[in-house]
mmCIF file of C-alpha atoms and ligand atoms in Angstrom:
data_model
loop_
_atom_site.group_PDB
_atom_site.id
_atom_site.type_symbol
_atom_site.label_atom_id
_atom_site.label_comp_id
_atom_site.label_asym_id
_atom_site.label_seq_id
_atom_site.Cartn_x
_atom_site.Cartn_y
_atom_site.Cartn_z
ATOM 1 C CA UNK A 13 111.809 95.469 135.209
ATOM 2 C CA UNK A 14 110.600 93.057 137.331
ATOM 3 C CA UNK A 15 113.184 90.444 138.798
ATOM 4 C CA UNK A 16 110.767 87.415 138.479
ATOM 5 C CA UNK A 17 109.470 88.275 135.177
ATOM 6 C CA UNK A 18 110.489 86.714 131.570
ATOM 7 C CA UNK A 19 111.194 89.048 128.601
ATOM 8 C CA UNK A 20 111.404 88.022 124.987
ATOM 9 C CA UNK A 21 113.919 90.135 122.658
ATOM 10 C CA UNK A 22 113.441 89.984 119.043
ATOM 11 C CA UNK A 23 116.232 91.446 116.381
ATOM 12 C CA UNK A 24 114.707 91.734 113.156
ATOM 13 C CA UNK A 25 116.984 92.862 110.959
ATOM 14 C CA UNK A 26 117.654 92.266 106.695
ATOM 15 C CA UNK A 27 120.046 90.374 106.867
ATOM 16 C CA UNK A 28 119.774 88.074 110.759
ATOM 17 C CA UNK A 29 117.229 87.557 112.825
ATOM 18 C CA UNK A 30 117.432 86.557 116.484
ATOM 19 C CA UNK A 31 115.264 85.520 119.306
ATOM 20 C CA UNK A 32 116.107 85.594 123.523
ATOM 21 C CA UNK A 33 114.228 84.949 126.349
ATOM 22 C CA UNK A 34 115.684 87.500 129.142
ATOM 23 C CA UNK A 35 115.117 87.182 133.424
ATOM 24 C CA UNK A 36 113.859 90.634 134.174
ATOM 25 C CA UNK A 37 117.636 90.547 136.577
ATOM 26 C CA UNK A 38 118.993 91.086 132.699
ATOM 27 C CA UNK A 39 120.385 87.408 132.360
ATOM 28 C CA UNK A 40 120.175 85.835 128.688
ATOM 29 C CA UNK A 41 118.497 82.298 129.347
ATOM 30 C CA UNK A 42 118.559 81.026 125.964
ATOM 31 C CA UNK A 43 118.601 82.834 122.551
ATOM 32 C CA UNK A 44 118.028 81.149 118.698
ATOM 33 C CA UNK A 45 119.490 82.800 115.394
ATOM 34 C CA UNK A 46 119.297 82.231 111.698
ATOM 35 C CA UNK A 47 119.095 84.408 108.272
ATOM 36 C CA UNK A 48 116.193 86.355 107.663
ATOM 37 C CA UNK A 49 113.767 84.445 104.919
ATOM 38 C CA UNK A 50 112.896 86.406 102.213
ATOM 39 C CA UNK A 51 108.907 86.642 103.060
ATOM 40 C CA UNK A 52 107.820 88.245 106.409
ATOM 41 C CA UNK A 53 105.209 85.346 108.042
ATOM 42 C CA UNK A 54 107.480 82.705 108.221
ATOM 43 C CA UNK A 55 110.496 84.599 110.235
ATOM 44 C CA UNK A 56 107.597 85.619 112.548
ATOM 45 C CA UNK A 57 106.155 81.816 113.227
ATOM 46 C CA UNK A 58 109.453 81.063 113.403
ATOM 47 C CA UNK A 59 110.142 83.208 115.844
ATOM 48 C CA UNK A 60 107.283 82.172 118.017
ATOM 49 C CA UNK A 61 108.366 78.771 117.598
ATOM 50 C CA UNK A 62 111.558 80.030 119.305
ATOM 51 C CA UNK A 63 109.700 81.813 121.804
ATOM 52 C CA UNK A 64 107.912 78.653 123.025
ATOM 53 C CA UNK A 65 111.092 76.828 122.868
ATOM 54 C CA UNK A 66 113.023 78.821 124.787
ATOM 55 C CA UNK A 67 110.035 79.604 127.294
ATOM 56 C CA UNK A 68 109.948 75.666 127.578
ATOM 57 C CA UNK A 69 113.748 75.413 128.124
ATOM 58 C CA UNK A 70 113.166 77.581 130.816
ATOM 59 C CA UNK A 71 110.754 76.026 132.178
ATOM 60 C CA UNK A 72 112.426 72.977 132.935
ATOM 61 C CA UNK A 73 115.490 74.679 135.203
ATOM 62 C CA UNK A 74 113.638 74.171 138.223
ATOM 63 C CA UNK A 75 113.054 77.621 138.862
ATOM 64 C CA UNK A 76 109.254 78.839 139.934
ATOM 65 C CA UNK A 77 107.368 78.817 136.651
ATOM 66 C CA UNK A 78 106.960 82.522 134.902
ATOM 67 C CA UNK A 79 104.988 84.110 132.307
ATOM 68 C CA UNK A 80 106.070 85.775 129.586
ATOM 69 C CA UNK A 81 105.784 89.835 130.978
ATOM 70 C CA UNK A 82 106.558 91.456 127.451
ATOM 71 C CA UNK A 83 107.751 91.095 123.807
ATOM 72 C CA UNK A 84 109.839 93.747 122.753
ATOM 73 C CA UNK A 85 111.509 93.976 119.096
ATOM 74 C CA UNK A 86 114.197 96.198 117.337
ATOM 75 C CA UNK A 87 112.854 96.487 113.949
ATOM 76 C CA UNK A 88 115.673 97.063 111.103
ATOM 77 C CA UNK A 89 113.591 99.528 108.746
ATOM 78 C CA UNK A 90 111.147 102.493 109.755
ATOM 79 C CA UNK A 91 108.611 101.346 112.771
ATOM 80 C CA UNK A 92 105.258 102.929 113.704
ATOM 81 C CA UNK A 93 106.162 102.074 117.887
ATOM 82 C CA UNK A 94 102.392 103.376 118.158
ATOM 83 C CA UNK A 95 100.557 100.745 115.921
ATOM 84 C CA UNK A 96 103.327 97.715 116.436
ATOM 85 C CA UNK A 97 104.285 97.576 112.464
ATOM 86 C CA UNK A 98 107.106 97.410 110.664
ATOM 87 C CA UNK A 99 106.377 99.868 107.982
ATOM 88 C CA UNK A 100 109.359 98.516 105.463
ATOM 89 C CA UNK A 101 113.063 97.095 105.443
ATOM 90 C CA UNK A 102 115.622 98.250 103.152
ATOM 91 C CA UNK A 103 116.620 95.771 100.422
ATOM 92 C CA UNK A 104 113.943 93.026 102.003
ATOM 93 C CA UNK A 105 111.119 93.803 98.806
ATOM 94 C CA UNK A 106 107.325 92.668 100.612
ATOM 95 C CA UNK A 107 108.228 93.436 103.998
ATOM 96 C CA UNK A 108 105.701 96.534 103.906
ATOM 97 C CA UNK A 109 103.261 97.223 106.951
ATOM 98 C CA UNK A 110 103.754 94.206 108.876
ATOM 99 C CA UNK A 111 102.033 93.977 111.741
ATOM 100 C CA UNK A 112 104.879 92.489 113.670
ATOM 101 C CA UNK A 113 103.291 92.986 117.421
ATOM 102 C CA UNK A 114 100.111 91.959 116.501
ATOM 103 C CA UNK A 115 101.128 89.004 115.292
ATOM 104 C CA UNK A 116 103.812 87.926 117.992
ATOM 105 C CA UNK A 117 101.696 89.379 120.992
ATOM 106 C CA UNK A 118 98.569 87.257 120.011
ATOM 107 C CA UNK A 119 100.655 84.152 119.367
ATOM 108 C CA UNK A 120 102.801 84.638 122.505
ATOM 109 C CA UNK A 121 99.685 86.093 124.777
ATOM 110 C CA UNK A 122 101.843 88.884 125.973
ATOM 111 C CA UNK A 123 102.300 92.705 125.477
ATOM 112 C CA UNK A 124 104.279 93.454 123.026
ATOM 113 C CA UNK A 125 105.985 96.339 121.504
ATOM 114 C CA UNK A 126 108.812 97.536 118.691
ATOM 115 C CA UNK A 127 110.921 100.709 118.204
ATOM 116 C CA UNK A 128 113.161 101.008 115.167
ATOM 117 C CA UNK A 129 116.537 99.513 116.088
ATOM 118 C CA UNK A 130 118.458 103.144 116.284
ATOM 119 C CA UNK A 131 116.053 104.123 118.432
ATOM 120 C CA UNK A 132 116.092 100.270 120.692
ATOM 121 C CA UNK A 133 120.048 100.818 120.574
ATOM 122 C CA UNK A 134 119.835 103.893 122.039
ATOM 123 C CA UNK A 135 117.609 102.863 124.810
ATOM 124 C CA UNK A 136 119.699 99.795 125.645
ATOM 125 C CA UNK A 137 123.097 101.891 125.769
ATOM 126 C CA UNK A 138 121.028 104.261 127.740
ATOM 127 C CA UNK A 139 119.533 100.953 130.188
ATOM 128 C CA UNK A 140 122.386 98.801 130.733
ATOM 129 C CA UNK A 141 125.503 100.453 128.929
ATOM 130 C CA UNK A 142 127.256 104.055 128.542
ATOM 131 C CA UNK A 143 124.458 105.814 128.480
ATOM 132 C CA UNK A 144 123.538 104.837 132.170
ATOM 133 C CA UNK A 145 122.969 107.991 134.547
ATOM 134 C CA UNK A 146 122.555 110.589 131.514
ATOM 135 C CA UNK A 147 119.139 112.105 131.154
ATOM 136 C CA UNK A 148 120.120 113.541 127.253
ATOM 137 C CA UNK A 149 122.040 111.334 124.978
ATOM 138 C CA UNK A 150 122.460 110.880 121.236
ATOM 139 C CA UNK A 151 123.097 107.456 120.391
ATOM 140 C CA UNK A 152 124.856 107.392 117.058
ATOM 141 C CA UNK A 153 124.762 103.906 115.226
ATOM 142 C CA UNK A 154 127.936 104.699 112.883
ATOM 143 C CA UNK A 155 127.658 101.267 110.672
ATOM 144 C CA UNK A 156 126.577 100.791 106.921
ATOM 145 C CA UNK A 157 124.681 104.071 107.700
ATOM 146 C CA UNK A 158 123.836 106.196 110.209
ATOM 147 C CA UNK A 159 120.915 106.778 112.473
ATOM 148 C CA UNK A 160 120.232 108.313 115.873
ATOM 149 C CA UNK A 161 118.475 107.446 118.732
ATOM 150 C CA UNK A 162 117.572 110.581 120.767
ATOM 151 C CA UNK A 163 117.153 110.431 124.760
ATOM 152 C CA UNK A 164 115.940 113.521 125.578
ATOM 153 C CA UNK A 165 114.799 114.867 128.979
ATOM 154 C CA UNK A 166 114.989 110.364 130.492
ATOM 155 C CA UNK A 167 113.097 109.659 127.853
ATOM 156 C CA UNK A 168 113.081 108.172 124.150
ATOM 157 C CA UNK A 169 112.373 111.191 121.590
ATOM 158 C CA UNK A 170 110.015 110.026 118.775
ATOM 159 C CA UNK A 171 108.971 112.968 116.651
ATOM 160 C CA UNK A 172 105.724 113.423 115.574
ATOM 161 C CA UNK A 173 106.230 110.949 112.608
ATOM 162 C CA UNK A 174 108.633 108.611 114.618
ATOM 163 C CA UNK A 175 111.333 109.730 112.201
ATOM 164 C CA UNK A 176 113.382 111.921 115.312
ATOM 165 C CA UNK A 177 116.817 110.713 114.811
ATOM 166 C CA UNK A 178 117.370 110.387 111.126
ATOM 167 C CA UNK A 179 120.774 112.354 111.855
ATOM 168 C CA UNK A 180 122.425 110.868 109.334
ATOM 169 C CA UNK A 181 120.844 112.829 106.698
ATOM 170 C CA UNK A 182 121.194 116.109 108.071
ATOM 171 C CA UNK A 183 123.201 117.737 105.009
ATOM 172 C CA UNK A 184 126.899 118.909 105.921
ATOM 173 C CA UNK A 185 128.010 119.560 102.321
ATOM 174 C CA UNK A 186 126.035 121.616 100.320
ATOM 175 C CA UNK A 187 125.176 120.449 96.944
ATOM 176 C CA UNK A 188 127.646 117.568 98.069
ATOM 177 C CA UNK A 189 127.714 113.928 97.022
ATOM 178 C CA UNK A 190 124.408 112.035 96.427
ATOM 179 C CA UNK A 191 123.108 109.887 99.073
ATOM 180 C CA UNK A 192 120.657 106.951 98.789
ATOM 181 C CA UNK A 193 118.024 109.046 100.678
ATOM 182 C CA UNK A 194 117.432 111.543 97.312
ATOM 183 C CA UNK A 195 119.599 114.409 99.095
ATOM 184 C CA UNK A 196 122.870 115.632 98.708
ATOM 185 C CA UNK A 197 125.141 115.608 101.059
ATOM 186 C CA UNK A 198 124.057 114.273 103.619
ATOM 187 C CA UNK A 199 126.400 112.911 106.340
ATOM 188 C CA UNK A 200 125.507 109.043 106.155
ATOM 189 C CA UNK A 201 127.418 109.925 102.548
ATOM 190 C CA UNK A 202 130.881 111.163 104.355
ATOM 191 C CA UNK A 203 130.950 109.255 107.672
ATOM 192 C CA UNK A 204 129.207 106.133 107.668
ATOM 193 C CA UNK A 205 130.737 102.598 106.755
ATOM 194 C CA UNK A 206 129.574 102.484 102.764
ATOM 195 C CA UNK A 207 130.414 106.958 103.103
ATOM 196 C CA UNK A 208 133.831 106.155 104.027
ATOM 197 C CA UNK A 209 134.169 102.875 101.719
ATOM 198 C CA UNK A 210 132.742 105.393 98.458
ATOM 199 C CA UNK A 211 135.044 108.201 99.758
ATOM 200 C CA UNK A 212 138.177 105.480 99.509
ATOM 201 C CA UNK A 213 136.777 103.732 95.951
ATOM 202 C CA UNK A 214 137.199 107.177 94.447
ATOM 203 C CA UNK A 215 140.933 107.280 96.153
ATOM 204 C CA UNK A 216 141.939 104.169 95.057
ATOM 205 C CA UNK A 217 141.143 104.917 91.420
ATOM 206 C CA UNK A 218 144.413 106.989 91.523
ATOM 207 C CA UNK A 219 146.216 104.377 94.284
ATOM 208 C CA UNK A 220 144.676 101.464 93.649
ATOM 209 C CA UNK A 221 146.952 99.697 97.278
ATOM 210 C CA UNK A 222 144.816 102.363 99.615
ATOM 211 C CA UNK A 223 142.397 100.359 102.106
ATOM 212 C CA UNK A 224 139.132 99.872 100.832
ATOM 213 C CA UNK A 225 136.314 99.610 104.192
ATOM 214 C CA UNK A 226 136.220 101.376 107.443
ATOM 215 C CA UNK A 227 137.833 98.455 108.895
ATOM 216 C CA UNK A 228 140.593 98.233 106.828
ATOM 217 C CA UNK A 229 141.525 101.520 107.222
ATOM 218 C CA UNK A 230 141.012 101.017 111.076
ATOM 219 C CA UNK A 231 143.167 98.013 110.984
ATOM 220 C CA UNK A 232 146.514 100.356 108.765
ATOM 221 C CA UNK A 233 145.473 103.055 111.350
ATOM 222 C CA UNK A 234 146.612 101.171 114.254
ATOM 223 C CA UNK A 235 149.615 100.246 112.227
ATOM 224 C CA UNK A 236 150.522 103.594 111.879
ATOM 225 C CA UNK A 237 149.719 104.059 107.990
ATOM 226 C CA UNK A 238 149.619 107.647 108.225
ATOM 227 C CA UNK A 239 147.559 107.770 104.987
ATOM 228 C CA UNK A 240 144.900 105.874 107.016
ATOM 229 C CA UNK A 241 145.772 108.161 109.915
ATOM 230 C CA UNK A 242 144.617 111.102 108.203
ATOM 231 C CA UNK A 243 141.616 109.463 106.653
ATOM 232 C CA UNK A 244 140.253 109.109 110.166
ATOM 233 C CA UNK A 245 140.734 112.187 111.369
ATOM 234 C CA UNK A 246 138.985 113.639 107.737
ATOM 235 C CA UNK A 247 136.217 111.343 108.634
ATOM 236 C CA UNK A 248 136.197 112.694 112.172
ATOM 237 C CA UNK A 249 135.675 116.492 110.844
ATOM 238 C CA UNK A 250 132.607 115.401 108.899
ATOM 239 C CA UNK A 251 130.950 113.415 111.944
ATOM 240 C CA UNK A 252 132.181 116.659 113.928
ATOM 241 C CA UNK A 253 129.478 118.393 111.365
ATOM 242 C CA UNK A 254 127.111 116.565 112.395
ATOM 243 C CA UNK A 255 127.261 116.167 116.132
ATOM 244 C CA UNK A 256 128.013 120.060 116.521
ATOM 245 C CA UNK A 257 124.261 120.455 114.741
ATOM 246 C CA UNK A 258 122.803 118.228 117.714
ATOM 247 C CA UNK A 259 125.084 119.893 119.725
ATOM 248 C CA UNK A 260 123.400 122.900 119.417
ATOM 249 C CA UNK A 261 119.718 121.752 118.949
ATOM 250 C CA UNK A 262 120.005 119.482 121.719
ATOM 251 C CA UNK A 263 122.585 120.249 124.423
ATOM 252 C CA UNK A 264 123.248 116.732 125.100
ATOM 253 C CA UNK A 265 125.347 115.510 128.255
ATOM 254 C CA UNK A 266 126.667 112.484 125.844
ATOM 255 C CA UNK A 267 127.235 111.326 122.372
ATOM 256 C CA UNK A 268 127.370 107.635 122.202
ATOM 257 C CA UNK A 269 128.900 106.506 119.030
ATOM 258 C CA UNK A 270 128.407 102.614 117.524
ATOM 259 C CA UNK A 271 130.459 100.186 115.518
ATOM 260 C CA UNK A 272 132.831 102.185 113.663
ATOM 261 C CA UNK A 273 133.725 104.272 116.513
ATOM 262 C CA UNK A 274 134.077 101.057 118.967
ATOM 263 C CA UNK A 275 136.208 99.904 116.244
ATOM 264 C CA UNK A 276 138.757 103.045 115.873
ATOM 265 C CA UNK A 277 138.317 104.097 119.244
ATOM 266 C CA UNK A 278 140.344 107.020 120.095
ATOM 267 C CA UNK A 279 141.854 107.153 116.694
ATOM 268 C CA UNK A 280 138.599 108.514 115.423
ATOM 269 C CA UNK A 281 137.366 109.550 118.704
ATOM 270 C CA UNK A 282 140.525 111.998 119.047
ATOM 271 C CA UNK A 283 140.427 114.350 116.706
ATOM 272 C CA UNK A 284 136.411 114.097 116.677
ATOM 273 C CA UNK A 285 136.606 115.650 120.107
ATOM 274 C CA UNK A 286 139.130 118.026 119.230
ATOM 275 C CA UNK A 287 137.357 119.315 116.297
ATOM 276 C CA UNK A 288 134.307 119.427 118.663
ATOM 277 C CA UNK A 289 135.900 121.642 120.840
ATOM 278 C CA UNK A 290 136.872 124.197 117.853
ATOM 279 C CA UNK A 291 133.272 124.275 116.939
ATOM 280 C CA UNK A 292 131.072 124.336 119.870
ATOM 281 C CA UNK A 293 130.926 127.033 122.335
ATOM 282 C CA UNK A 294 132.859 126.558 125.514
ATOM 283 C CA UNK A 295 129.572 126.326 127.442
ATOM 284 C CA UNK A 296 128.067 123.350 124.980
ATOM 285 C CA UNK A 297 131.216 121.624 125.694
ATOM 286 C CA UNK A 298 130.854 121.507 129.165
ATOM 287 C CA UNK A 299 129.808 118.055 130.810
ATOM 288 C CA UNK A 300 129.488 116.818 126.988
ATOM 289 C CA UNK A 301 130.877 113.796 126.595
ATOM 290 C CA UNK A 302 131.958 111.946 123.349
ATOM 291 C CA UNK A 303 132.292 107.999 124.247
ATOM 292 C CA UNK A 304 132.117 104.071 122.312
ATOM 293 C CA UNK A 305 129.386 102.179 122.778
ATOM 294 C CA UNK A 306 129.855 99.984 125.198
ATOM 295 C CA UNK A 307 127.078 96.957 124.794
ATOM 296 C CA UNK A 308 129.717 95.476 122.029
ATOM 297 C CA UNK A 309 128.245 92.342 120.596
ATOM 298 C CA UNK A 310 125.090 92.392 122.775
ATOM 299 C CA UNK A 311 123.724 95.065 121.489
ATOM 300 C CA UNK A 312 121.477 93.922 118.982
ATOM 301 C CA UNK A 313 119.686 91.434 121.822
ATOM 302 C CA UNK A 314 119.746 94.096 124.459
ATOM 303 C CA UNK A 315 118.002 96.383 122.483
ATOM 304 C CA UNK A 316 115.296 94.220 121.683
ATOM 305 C CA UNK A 317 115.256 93.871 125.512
ATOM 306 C CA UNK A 318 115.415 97.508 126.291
ATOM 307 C CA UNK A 319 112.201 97.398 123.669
ATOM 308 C CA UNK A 320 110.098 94.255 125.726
ATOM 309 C CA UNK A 321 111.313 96.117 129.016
ATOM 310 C CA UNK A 322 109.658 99.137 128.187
ATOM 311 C CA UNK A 323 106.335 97.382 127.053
ATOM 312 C CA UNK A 324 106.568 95.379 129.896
ATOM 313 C CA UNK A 325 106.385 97.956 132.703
HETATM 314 ZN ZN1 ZN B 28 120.604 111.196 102.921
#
């Protein structure tokens, strides 16, 4: 990216939205927030109002005037990267084929481009955080749900329907429990946030005092409730499942792993790699490693960066 350049990151997710203007030396100049409005347009003006806020802020630091280089934005919902549009947004009814770069590159007068925030997360762990150096890397959101973002061969890995990465619903149980996608079984329905919070509300039916979200159980795991313990380290064989699939499709160098992972850290991370080792062949297991994320709290406006730096050139 180019040191005297100006980047503009937009998150768009369901639930927050958030706008920063970004030196091309990776410094955050100024960034604007709020909850996502219900209808598409208006987030959108607002966040070119942002935009020409923050580009105005910027202005006025005495530093040589810049252009904006590139718009980049992490779209929360499947993306077409090729056509700019957000093709929907889970629980956000109207948000279908939005024409999100169209709209913010003409108002903005800038190139501008949007991957689907797995995929964005993955290139900004592999850009600026512990994905730097790898050239294949699975990027692993581990939240609510869970999608991939695929690095394959130093570069992003789209599929030829942009769906690459949906490794959350790659079925490890079969004829298991139902998942939101239609499937059974999927691993999104074991190891992700609301997997792990179903998998405890049918535990707590019988002991009603057992945790009740990921992070509770994180938080009696460090503790040392051994019930919570164990629940971990179940959860770890299922995500095991799944990574020894990609594993062996893929033959990544590194598995980056987001939120819940950061959160448990080597209580999850463990017995993950342990299993890992019982299922993969000893030459798989070579140079793979198994590691947090690392952006932490920046990693929703880094990807969006990772996103404008990419359109930018
Ligand atoms: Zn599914």
């Amino acid at each position: 990216m180019a040191e005297d350049s100006l980047y503009l990151g937009v998150d768009l997710g369901g639930t927050k939205i958030a706008v920063g203007l970004w030196a091309g030396r990776g410094e955050l100049l100024g960034k604007e927030r709020w909850e996502t409005l219900p209808e598409p347009r208006p987030n959108l003006e607002r966040a070119v109002e942002a935009a020409r806020a923050l580009l105005e802020r910027a202005g006025k630091t005495g530093e040589p005037a810049r252009s904006l280089a590139a718009v980049g934005v992490s779209g929360g919902g499947p993306v077409d990267p090729e056509r700019g549009v957000l093709l929907s947004v889970p629980n956000l009814p109207g948000w279908d084929e939005v024409p999100v770069c169209r709209l913010l590159g003409e108002a903005l007068d800038a190139p501008c481009a949007m991957e689907n925030d797995a995929n964005a997360c993955a290139l900004a762990e592999w850009l600026y955080g512990a994905g730097r150096g790898a050239r294949d890397l699975a990027f692993l959101t581990c939240s609510t749900g869970i999608g991939a973002g695929l690095i394959l061969d130093g570069r992003l890995y789209r599929g030829s329907r942009h769906l690459a990465g949906e490794a959350g619903h790659q079925i490890i149980v079969p004829d298991g429990d139902p998942c939101g996608c239609g499937q059974r079984g999927c691993l999104e329905t074991y190891a992700s946030g609301a997997g792990m919070a179903r998998r405890l509300a049918a535990l707590r039916r019988e002991r009603p005092g057992l945790p009740a979200t990921a992070r509770e159980v994180t938080e009696r795991a460090r503790a040392g409730d051994e019930f919570s313990l164990e629940f971990l380290r179940e959860t770890a064989r299922y995500l095991a499942l799944g990574l020894a699939n990609l594993a062996y499709i893929l033959n990544p160098e590194r598995f980056i792993l987001g939120t819940i992972a950061v959160g448990a850290g080597g209580l999850l991370l463990e017995p993950l790699r342990a299993e890992l080792r019982r299922l993969l062949w000893p030459a798989l297991l070579e140079g793979l490693e198994v590691v947090p994320a690392s952006l932490g709290d920046e990693l929703g406006d880094r990807a969006a960066l990772a996103v404008a730096e990419r359109a930018g050139g």
